[in-house]
PDB file of C-alpha atoms in Angstrom:
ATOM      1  CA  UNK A 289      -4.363   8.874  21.812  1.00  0.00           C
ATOM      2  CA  UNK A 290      -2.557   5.878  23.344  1.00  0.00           C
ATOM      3  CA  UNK A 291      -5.072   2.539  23.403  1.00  0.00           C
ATOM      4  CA  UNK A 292      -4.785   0.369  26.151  1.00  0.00           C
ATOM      5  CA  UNK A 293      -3.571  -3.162  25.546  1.00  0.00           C
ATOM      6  CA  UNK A 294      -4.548  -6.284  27.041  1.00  0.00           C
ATOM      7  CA  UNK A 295      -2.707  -9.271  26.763  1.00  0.00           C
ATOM      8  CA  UNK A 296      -4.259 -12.429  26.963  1.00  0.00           C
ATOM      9  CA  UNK A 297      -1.064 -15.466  25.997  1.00  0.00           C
ATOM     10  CA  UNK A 298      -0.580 -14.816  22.542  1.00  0.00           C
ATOM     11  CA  UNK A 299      -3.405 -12.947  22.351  1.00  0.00           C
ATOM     12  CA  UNK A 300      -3.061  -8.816  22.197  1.00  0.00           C
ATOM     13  CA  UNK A 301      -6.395  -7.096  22.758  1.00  0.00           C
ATOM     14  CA  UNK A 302      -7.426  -3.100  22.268  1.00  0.00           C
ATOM     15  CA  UNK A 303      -8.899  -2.894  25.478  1.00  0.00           C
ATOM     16  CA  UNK A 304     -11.836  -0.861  24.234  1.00  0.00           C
ATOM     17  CA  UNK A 305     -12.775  -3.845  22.168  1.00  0.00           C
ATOM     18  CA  UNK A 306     -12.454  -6.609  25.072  1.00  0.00           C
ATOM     19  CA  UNK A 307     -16.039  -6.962  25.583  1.00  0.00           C
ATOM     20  CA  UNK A 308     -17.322  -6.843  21.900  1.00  0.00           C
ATOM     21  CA  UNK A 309     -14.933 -10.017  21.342  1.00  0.00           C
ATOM     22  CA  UNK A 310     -15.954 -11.782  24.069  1.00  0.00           C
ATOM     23  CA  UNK A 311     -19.630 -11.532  23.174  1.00  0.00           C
ATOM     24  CA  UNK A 312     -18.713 -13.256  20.021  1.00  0.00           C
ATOM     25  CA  UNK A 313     -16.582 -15.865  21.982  1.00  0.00           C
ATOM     26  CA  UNK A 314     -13.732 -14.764  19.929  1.00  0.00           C
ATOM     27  CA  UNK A 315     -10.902 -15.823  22.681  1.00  0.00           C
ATOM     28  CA  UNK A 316      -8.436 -17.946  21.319  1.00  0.00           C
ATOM     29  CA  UNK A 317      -6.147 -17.440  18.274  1.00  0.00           C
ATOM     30  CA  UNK A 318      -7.475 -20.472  16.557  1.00  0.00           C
ATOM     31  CA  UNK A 319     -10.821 -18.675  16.745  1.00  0.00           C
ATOM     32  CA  UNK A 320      -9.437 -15.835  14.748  1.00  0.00           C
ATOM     33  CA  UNK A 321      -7.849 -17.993  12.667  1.00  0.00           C
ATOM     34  CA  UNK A 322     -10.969 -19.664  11.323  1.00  0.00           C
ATOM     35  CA  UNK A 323     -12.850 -16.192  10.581  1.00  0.00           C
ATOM     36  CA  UNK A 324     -13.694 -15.971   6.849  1.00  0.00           C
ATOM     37  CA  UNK A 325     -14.907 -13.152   4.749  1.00  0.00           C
ATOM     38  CA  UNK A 326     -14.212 -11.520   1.444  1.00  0.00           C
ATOM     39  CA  UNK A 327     -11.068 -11.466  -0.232  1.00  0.00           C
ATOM     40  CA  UNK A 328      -9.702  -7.533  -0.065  1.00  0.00           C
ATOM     41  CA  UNK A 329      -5.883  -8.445  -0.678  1.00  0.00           C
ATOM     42  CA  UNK A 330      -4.062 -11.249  -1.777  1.00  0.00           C
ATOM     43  CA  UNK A 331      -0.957 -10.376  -3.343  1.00  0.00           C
ATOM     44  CA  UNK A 332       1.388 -12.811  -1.640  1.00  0.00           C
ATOM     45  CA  UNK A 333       1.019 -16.451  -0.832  1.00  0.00           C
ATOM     46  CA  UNK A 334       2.218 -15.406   2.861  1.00  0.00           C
ATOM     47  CA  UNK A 335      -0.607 -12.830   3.710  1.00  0.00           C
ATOM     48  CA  UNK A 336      -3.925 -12.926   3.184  1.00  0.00           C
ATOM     49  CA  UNK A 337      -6.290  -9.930   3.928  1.00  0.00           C
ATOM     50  CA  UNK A 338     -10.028 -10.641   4.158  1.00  0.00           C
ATOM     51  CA  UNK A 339     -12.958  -8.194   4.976  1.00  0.00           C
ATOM     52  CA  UNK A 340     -15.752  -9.290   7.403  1.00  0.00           C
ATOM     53  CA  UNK A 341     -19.164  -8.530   9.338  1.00  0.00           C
ATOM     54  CA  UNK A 342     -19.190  -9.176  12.943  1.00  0.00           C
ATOM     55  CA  UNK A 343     -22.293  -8.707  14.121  1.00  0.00           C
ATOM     56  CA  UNK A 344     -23.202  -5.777  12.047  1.00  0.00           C
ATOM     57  CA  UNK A 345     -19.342  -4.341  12.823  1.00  0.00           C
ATOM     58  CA  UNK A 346     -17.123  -4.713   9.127  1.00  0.00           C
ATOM     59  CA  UNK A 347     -13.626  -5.185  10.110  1.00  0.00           C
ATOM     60  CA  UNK A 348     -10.271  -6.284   8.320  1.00  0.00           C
ATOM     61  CA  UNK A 349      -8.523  -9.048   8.940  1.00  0.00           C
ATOM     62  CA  UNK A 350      -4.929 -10.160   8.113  1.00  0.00           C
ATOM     63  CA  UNK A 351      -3.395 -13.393   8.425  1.00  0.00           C
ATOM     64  CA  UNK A 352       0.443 -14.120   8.104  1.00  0.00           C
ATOM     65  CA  UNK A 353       1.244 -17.460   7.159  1.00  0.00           C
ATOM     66  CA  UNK A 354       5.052 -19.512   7.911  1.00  0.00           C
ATOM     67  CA  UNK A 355       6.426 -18.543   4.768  1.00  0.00           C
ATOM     68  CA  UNK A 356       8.758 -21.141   4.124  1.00  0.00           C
ATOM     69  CA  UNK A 357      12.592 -22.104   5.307  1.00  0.00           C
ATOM     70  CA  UNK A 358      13.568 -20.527   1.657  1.00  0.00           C
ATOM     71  CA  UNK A 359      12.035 -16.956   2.520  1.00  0.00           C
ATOM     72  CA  UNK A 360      13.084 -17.275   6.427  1.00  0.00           C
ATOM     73  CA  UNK A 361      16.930 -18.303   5.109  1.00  0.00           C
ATOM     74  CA  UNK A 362      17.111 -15.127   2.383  1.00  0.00           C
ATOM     75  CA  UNK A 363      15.908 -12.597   5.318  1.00  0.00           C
ATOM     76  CA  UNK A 364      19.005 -14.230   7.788  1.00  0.00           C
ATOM     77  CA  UNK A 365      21.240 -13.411   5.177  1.00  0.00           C
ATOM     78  CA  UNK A 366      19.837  -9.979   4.841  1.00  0.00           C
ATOM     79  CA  UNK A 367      20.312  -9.787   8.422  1.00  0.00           C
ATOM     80  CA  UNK A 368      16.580  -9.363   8.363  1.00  0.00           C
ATOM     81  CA  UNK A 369      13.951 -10.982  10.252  1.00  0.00           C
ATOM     82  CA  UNK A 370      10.458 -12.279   8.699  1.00  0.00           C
ATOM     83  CA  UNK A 371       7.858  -9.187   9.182  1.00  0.00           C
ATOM     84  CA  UNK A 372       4.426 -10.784  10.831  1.00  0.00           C
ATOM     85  CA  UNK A 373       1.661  -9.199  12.448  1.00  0.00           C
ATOM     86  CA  UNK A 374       2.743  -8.248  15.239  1.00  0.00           C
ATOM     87  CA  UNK A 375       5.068  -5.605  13.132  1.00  0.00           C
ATOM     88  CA  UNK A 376       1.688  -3.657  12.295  1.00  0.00           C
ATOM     89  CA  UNK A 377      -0.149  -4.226  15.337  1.00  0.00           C
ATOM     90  CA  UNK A 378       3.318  -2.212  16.895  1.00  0.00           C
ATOM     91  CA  UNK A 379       2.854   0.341  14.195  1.00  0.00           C
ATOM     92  CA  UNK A 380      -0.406   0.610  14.553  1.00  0.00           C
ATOM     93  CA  UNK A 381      -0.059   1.636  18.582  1.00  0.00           C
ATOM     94  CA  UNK A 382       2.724   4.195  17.689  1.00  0.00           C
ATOM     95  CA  UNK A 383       0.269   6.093  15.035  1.00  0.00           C
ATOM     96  CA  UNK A 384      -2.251   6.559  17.486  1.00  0.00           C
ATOM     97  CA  UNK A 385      -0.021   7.400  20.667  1.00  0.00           C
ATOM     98  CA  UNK A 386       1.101  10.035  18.066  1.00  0.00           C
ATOM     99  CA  UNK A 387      -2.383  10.971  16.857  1.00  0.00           C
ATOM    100  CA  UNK A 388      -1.806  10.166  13.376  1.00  0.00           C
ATOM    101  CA  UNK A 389      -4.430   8.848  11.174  1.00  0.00           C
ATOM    102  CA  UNK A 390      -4.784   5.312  10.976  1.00  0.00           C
ATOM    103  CA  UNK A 391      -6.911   1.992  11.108  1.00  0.00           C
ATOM    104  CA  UNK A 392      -8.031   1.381  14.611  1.00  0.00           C
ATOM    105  CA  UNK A 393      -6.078  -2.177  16.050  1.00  0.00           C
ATOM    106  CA  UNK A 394      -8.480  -4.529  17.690  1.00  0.00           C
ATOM    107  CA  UNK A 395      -6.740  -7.312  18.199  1.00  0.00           C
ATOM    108  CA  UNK A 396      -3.977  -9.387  17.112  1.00  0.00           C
ATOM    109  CA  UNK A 397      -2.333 -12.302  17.865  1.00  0.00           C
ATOM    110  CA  UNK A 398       0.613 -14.910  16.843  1.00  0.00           C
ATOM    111  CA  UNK A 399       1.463 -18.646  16.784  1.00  0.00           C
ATOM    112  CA  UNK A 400       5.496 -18.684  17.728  1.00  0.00           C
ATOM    113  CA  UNK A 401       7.515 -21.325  15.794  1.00  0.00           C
ATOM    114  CA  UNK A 402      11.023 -20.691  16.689  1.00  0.00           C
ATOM    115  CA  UNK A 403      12.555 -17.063  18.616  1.00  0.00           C
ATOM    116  CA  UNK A 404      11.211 -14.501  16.926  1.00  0.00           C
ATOM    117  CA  UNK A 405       9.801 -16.425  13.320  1.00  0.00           C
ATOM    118  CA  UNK A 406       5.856 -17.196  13.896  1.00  0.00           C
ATOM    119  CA  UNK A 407       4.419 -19.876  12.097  1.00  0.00           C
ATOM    120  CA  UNK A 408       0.676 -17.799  11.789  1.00  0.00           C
ATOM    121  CA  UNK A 409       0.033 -14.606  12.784  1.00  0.00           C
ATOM    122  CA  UNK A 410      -2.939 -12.079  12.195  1.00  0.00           C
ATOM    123  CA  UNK A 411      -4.136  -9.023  12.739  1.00  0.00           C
ATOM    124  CA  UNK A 412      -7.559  -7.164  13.199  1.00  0.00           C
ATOM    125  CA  UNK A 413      -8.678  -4.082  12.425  1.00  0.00           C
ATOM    126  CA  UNK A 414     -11.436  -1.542  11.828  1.00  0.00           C
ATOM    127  CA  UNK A 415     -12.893  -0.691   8.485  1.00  0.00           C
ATOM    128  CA  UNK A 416     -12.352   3.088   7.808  1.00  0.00           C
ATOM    129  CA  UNK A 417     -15.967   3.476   6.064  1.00  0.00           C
ATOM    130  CA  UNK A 418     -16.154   5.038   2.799  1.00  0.00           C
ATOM    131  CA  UNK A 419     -12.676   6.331   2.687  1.00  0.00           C
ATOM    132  CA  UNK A 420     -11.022   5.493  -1.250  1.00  0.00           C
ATOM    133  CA  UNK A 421      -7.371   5.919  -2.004  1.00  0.00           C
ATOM    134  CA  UNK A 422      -6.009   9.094  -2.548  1.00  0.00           C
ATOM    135  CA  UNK A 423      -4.411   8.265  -5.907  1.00  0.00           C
ATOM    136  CA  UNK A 424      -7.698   7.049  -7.254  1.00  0.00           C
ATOM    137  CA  UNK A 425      -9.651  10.774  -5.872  1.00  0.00           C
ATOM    138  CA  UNK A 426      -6.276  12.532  -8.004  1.00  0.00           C
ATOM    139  CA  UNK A 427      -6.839  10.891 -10.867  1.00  0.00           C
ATOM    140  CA  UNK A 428     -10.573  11.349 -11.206  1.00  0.00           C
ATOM    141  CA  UNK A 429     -10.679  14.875 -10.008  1.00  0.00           C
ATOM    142  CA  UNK A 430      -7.431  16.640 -10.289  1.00  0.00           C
ATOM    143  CA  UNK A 431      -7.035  17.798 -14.217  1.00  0.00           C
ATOM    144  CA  UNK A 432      -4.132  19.671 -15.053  1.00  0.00           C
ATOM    145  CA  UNK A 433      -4.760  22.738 -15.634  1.00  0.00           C
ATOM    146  CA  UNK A 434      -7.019  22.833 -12.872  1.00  0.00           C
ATOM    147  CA  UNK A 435      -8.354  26.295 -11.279  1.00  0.00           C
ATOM    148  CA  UNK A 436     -10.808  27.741  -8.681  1.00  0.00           C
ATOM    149  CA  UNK A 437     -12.423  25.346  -6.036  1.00  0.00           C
ATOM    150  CA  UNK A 438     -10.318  22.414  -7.476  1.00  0.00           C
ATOM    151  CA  UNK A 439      -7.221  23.676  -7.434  1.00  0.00           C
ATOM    152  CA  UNK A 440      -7.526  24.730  -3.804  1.00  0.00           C
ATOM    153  CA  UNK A 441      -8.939  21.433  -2.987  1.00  0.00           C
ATOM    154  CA  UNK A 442      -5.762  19.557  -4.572  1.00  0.00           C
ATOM    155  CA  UNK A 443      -3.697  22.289  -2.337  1.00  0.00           C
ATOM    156  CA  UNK A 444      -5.329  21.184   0.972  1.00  0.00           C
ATOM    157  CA  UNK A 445      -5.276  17.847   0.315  1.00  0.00           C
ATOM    158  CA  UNK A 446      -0.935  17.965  -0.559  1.00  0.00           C
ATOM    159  CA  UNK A 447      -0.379  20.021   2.741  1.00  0.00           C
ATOM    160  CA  UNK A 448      -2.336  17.860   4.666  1.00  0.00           C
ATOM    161  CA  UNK A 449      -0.157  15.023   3.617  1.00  0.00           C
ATOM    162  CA  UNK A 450       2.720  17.002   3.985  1.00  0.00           C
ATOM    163  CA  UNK A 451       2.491  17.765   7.578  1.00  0.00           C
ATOM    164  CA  UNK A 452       1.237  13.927   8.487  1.00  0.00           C
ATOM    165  CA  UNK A 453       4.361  12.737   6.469  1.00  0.00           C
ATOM    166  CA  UNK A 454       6.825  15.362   8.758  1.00  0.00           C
ATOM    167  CA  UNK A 455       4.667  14.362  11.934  1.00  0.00           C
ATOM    168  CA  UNK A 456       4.934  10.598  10.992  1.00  0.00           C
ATOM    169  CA  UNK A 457       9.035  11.012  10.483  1.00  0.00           C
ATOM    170  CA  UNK A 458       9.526  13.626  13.525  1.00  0.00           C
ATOM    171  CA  UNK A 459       7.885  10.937  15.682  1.00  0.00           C
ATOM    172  CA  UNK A 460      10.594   8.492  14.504  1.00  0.00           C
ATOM    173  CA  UNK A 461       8.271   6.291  12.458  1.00  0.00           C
ATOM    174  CA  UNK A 462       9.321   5.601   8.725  1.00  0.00           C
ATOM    175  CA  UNK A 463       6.455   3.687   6.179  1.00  0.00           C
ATOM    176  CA  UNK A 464       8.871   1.344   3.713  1.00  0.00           C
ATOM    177  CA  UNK A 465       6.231   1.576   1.315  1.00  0.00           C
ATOM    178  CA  UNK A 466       4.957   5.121   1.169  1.00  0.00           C
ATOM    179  CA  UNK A 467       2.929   5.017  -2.240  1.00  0.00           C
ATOM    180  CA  UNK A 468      -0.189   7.578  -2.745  1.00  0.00           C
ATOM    181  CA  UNK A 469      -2.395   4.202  -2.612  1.00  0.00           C
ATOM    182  CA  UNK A 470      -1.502   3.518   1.174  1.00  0.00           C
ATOM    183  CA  UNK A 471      -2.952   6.947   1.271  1.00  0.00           C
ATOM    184  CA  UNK A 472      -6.830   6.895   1.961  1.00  0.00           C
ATOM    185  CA  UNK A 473      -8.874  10.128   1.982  1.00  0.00           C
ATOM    186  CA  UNK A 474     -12.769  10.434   3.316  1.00  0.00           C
ATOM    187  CA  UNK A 475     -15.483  12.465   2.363  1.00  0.00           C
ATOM    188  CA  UNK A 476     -13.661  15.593   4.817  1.00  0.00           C
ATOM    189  CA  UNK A 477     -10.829  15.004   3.776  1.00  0.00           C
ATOM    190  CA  UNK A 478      -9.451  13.409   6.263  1.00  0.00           C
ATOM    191  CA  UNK A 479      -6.259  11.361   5.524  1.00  0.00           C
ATOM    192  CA  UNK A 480      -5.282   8.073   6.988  1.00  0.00           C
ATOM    193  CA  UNK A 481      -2.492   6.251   6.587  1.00  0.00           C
ATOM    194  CA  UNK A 482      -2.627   2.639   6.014  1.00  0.00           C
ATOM    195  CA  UNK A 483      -0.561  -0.988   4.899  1.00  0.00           C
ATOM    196  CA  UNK A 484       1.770  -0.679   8.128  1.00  0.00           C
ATOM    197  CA  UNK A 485       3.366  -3.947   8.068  1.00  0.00           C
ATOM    198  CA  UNK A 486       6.795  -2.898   7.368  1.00  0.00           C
ATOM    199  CA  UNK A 487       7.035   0.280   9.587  1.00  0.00           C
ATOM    200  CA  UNK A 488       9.536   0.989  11.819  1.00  0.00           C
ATOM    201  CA  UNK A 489       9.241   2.264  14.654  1.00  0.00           C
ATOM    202  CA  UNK A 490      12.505   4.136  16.319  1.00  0.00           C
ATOM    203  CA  UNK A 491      13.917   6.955  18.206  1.00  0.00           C
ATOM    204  CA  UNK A 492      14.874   9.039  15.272  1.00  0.00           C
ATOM    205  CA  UNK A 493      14.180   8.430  11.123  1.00  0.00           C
ATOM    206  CA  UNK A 494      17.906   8.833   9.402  1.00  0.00           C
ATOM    207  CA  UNK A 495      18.387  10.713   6.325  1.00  0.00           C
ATOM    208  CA  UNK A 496      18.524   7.023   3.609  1.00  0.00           C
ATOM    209  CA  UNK A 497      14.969   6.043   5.229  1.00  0.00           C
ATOM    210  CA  UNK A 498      13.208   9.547   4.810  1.00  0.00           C
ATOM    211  CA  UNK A 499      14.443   9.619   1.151  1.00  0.00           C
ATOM    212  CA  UNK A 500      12.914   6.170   0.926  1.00  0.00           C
ATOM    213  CA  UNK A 501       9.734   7.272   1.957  1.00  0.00           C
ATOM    214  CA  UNK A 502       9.514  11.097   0.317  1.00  0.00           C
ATOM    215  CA  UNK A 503      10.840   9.091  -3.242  1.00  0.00           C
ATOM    216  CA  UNK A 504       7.912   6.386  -3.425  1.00  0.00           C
ATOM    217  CA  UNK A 505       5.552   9.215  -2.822  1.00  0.00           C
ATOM    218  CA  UNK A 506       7.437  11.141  -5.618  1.00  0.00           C
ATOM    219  CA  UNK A 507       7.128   7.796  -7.777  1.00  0.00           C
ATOM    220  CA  UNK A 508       3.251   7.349  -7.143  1.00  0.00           C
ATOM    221  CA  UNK A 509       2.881  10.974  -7.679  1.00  0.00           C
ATOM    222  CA  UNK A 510       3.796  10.442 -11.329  1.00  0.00           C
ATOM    223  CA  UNK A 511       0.647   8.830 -12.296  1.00  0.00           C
ATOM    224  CA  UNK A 512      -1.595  11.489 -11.156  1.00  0.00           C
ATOM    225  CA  UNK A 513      -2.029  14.974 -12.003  1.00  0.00           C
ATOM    226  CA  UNK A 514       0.122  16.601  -9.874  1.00  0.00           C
ATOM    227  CA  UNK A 515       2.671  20.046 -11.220  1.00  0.00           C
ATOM    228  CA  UNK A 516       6.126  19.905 -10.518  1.00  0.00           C
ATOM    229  CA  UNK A 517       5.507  23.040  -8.532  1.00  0.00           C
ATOM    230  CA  UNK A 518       2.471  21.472  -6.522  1.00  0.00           C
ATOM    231  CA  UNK A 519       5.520  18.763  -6.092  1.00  0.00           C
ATOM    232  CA  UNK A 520       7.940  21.536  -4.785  1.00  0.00           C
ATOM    233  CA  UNK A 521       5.174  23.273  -2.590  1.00  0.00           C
ATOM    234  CA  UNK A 522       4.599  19.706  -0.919  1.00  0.00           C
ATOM    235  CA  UNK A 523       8.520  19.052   0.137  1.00  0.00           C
ATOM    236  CA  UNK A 524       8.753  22.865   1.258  1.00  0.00           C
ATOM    237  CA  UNK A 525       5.430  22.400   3.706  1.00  0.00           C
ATOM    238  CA  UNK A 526       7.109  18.989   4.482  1.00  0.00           C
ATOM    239  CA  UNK A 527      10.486  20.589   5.260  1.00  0.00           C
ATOM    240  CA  UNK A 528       8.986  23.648   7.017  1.00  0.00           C
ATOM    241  CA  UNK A 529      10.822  26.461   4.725  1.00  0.00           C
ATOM    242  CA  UNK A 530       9.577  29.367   2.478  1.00  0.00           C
ATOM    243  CA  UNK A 531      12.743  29.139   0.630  1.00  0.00           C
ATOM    244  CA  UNK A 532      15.218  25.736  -0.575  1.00  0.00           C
ATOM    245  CA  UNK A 533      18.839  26.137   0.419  1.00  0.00           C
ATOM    246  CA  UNK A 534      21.567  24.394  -0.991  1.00  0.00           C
ATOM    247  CA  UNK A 535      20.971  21.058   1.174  1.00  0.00           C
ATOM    248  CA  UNK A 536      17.384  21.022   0.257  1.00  0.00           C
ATOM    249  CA  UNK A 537      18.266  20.853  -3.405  1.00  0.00           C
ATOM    250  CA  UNK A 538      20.407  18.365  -2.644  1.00  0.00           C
ATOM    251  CA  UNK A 539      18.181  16.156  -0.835  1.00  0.00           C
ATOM    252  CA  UNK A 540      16.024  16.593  -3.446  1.00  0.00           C
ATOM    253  CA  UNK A 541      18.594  15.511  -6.251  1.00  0.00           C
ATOM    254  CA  UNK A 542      18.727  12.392  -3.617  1.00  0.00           C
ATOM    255  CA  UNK A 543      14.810  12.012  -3.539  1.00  0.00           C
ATOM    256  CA  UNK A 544      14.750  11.913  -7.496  1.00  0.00           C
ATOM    257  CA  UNK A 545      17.382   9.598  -8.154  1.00  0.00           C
ATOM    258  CA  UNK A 546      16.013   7.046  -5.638  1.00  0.00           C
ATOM    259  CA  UNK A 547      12.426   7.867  -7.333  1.00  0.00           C
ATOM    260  CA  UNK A 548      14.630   6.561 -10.613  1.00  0.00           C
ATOM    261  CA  UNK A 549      15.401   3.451  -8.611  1.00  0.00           C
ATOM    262  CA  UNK A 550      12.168   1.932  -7.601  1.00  0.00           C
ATOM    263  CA  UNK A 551      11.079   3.157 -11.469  1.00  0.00           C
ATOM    264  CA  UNK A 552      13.964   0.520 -12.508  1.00  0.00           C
ATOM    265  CA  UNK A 553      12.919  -1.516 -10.333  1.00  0.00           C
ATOM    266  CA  UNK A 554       9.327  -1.713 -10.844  1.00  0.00           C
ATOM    267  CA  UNK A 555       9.932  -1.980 -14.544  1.00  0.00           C
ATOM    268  CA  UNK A 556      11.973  -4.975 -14.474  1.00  0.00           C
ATOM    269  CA  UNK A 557       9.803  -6.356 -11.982  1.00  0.00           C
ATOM    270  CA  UNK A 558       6.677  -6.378 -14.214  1.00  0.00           C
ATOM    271  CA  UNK A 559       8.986  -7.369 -16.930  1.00  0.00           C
ATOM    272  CA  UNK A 560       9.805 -10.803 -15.367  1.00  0.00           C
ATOM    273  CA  UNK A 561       5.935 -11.312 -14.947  1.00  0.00           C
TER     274      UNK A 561
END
């Protein structure tokens, strides 16, 4: 369902929301700024995600900070921009014009320092309840060998996230960091996904992003008890086909050896730590 936006100077408002955040007197991006509440995420020195009660309503939000002439300097070389808020909030629109599961955007806003780098930026968003992360729900309840009412519950729960990954790349959206734990999962199953800041939006998702995406779910799928032929049944529900021709297996040779990748990667990351 599309959400209407309101813009109000560098304010962008979910028009559902417009009168809960005046109530609070929330109308300025300073006043955003300043909200404080628990730390959920803090993995970079740039972003910082915090969960709060407003008014008896829990929300997320998360702030962007300038990230330093270093940072901006490296992404201009990359021919890259610096990713703020506004990224997600984007995101975050497309998902729901496209009825795919996702955090519901309130509001969002940015501080411009020069063309398109911000010097803050934040986002807010609603808190999808008792929803955990779908890696976490694998591990705990998806033993291999597995049989009866588990086994069909695993199979539900890898076709549902097969068709939201096809519907999420068909509508020309591609995640940049598709892991299981951007995956959450609520007490019907439902699936959402989450962590949009580095989506892109476009008209069509080429062949190098879709491997991207399919091989950090293959890489995050190595940690939890999932068969290679639960693995198999996923692309072939993701691909649409009973049967794999010769350009599915070679997509999938593609899929594995860029799963290989962000396993070197990863490695030598944690290595330097």
């Amino acid at each position: 369902m599309e959400i209407q936006v309101v813009q109000q100077g560098n304010l962008f408002v979910n028009k559902d929301f417009s009168e809960f955040l005046d109530a609070l007197g929330l109308d300025s991006f300073d006043d955003f700024m300043r909200l404080e509440g628990m730390v959920a995420k803090s993995a970079v020195r740039e972003r910082l995600t915090q969960r709060l009660d407003l008014k008896g309503v829990t929300v997320y939000i998360k702030k962007h900070f300038f990230p330093g002439i270093r940072v901006i300097l490296k992404n201009f070389l990359s021919f890259r921009f610096p990713l703020g808020a506004l990224n997600e909030w984007r995101a975050l629109l497309a998902f729901h014009a496209h009825n795919i599961p996702t955090m519901t955007p309130i509001c969002a806003g940015r501080k411009p320092l020069l063309w398109k780098i911000e010097k803050e930026s934040f986002l807010l968003t609603d808190d999808l309840g008792e929803a955990s992360r779908l890696d976490d729900f694998l591990k705990l309840n998806g033993a291999i060998p597995c049989r009866g009412e588990v086994l069909e519950t695993k199979k539900r729960i890898l076709e549902n996230l097969a068709d939201i990954t096809r519907r999420m790349h068909s509508a020309g959206m591609n995640h940049r960091d598709y892991y299981l734990c951007h995956i959450l999962m609520d007490k019907t199953e439902r699936l959402y996904v989450i962590d949009l800041h580095r989506v892109n939006v476009r008209d069509k998702v080429g062949k190098r992003w879709m491997v991207k995406d399919l091989a950090a779910l293959l890489f995050s799928s190595l940690e939890v008890p999932i068969t290679h032929g639960q693995r198999l049944a996923f692309y072939k529900r993701y691909m649409q086909i009973n049967r794999l021709s010769a350009d599915d297996k070679t997509l999938i040779r593609l899929i594995i050896k860029k799963c290989n990748k962000i396993a070197r990667h990863t490695q030598r990351m944690y290595g330097e730590q």
